[in-house]
Amino acid sequence: MKAFIIRLLSILFITSFSIVLFWHYFPHSDEALNGPRGNQNPANSNDAAASNPRNVKQNPAKRMKSDFIDKLLASYSISWEKQNQNIQTYRSLLGSSCNAISNAVVTQVNSPVGTNITYDADQKKIMEVTPALFNLFPKESPFEKAPWDSCAVVGNGGILANSSCGKQIDSATYVIRCNLPPLSNGHERDTGRKTHLVTANPSILFQKYRALNERRRSFVEDIQLYGDALLMLPAFSYRQNTAVSLRAFYSLEDFSQSGPRPVFSNPRYLKSLAGFWRRQGIRSFRLSTGIMMASLALELCNNVHLYGFWPFGTHPYNNQPLTNHYFDNRPANNRVHAMPSEFQALLNLHNKGVIHLQLGECTN
Ligand SMILES: *[C@@H]1O[C@H](CO)[C@@H](O)[C@H](O)[C@H]1NC(C)=O
Ligand SMILES: *[C@@H]1O[C@H](CO)[C@@H](O)[C@H](O)[C@H]1NC(C)=O
């Protein structure tokens, strides 16, 4: 017992220490990939200063950050070439430890009546699959038809603004987007419009749609933007996600004949994915939606292109300050994700010819 407490304390200490360190050196490196999480903590307000390039000279922490970015960029290979051998290696690694095709979403096959669903971010919480819950699950995996020829995974980073990548994104066979991003109002040229899978972070349901406890029409109407895409809800990650995700599910079922089809992401898959990336050196409290979707795409598609992934406050090429997201500058919660190391991992995959990471403007 004593040993356990000492171990717990040291883990807590190390975790808080590394979080403070990251927070200090990478104050702007938060959920650019993930969309607004909306933790409006006043401690985040130093983000605005962090994105001011003039600060780079004065502040040693900022200079370290900019050296870090320079190093990343220096390693970014511009002449990208697909490496089938490396793709096979990563695919079979991911396939054997995570198996997105059968497990990424909760289905009647992987979660029969009477089994327990264990929450991935809340290990003490389980949900028994009752016949009523079971009836909400799709009969089989929506990914049975994979692999698709090409996937575009669209992150929400400020780098997507003025990228002109819309056409290229829409030319992919399968398009994955994160956290209900806006696609109209002038964004279309940069974001494209086609969507096959879109995630919804419960925080946006809580804030923008008042947890769906009141009128739900605007939610149902807004969501038609994504056509008949899959709407992926992390219903079984944190215990507070479940009720609001079920309300989203019922709202769509009850009020719209067409439109997105809600599915629940499978905590067993998310847990195995966290394990996969932990073994690759990413030690975060929780993976960002961006890297989850990039990993999913790696299993589902023969060619993976990432857009809008750049978790830093200045543009890699023109050094102009970037907003947190392509659609707003809302600061986000930096404390749960390890964005710089996630980004490094994706950059590594780019350099190995496994995925293509688009940083500059699209020319088409
Ligand atoms: C599910 O969890 C409940 C409560 O902890 C437990 O009693 C039951 O045996 C579990 N069922 C299975 C199939 O593991
Ligand atoms: C995009 O380009 C327009 C026109 O050049 C400019 O006014 C705007 O600030 C740019 N937006 C971003 C986020 O860089």
PDB file of C-alpha atoms and ligand atoms in Angstrom, residues 158 161-162 320-323 325-326, ligand 2:
ATOM      1  CA  GLY A 158      -5.152  28.322 -38.299  1.00  0.00           C
ATOM      2  CA  ALA A 161      -6.979  29.637 -43.483  1.00  0.00           C
ATOM      3  CA  ASN A 162      -6.047  30.937 -46.942  1.00  0.00           C
ATOM      4  CA  GLN A 320       2.721  35.468 -39.957  1.00  0.00           C
ATOM      5  CA  PRO A 321       0.887  34.969 -36.672  1.00  0.00           C
ATOM      6  CA  LEU A 322      -1.785  32.295 -36.951  1.00  0.00           C
ATOM      7  CA  THR A 323      -5.089  32.076 -35.166  1.00  0.00           C
ATOM      8  CA  HIS A 325      -8.320  27.661 -35.507  1.00  0.00           C
ATOM      9  CA  TYR A 326      -8.949  28.630 -39.097  1.00  0.00           C
TER      10      TYR A 326
HETATM   11  C1  LIG B   2      -6.288  35.569 -45.547  1.00  0.00           C
HETATM   12  O1  LIG B   2      -6.037  36.441 -46.620  1.00  0.00           O
HETATM   13  C2  LIG B   2      -6.732  37.658 -46.535  1.00  0.00           C
HETATM   14  C3  LIG B   2      -6.504  38.425 -47.820  1.00  0.00           C
HETATM   15  O2  LIG B   2      -5.169  38.414 -48.198  1.00  0.00           O
HETATM   16  C4  LIG B   2      -6.257  38.408 -45.306  1.00  0.00           C
HETATM   17  O3  LIG B   2      -6.954  39.623 -45.167  1.00  0.00           O
HETATM   18  C5  LIG B   2      -6.514  37.547 -44.076  1.00  0.00           C
HETATM   19  O4  LIG B   2      -5.986  38.172 -42.931  1.00  0.00           O
HETATM   20  C6  LIG B   2      -5.871  36.188 -44.234  1.00  0.00           C
HETATM   21  N1  LIG B   2      -6.324  35.365 -43.135  1.00  0.00           N
HETATM   22  C7  LIG B   2      -5.480  34.687 -42.376  1.00  0.00           C
HETATM   23  C8  LIG B   2      -6.076  33.955 -41.227  1.00  0.00           C
HETATM   24  O5  LIG B   2      -4.294  34.630 -42.602  1.00  0.00           O
END
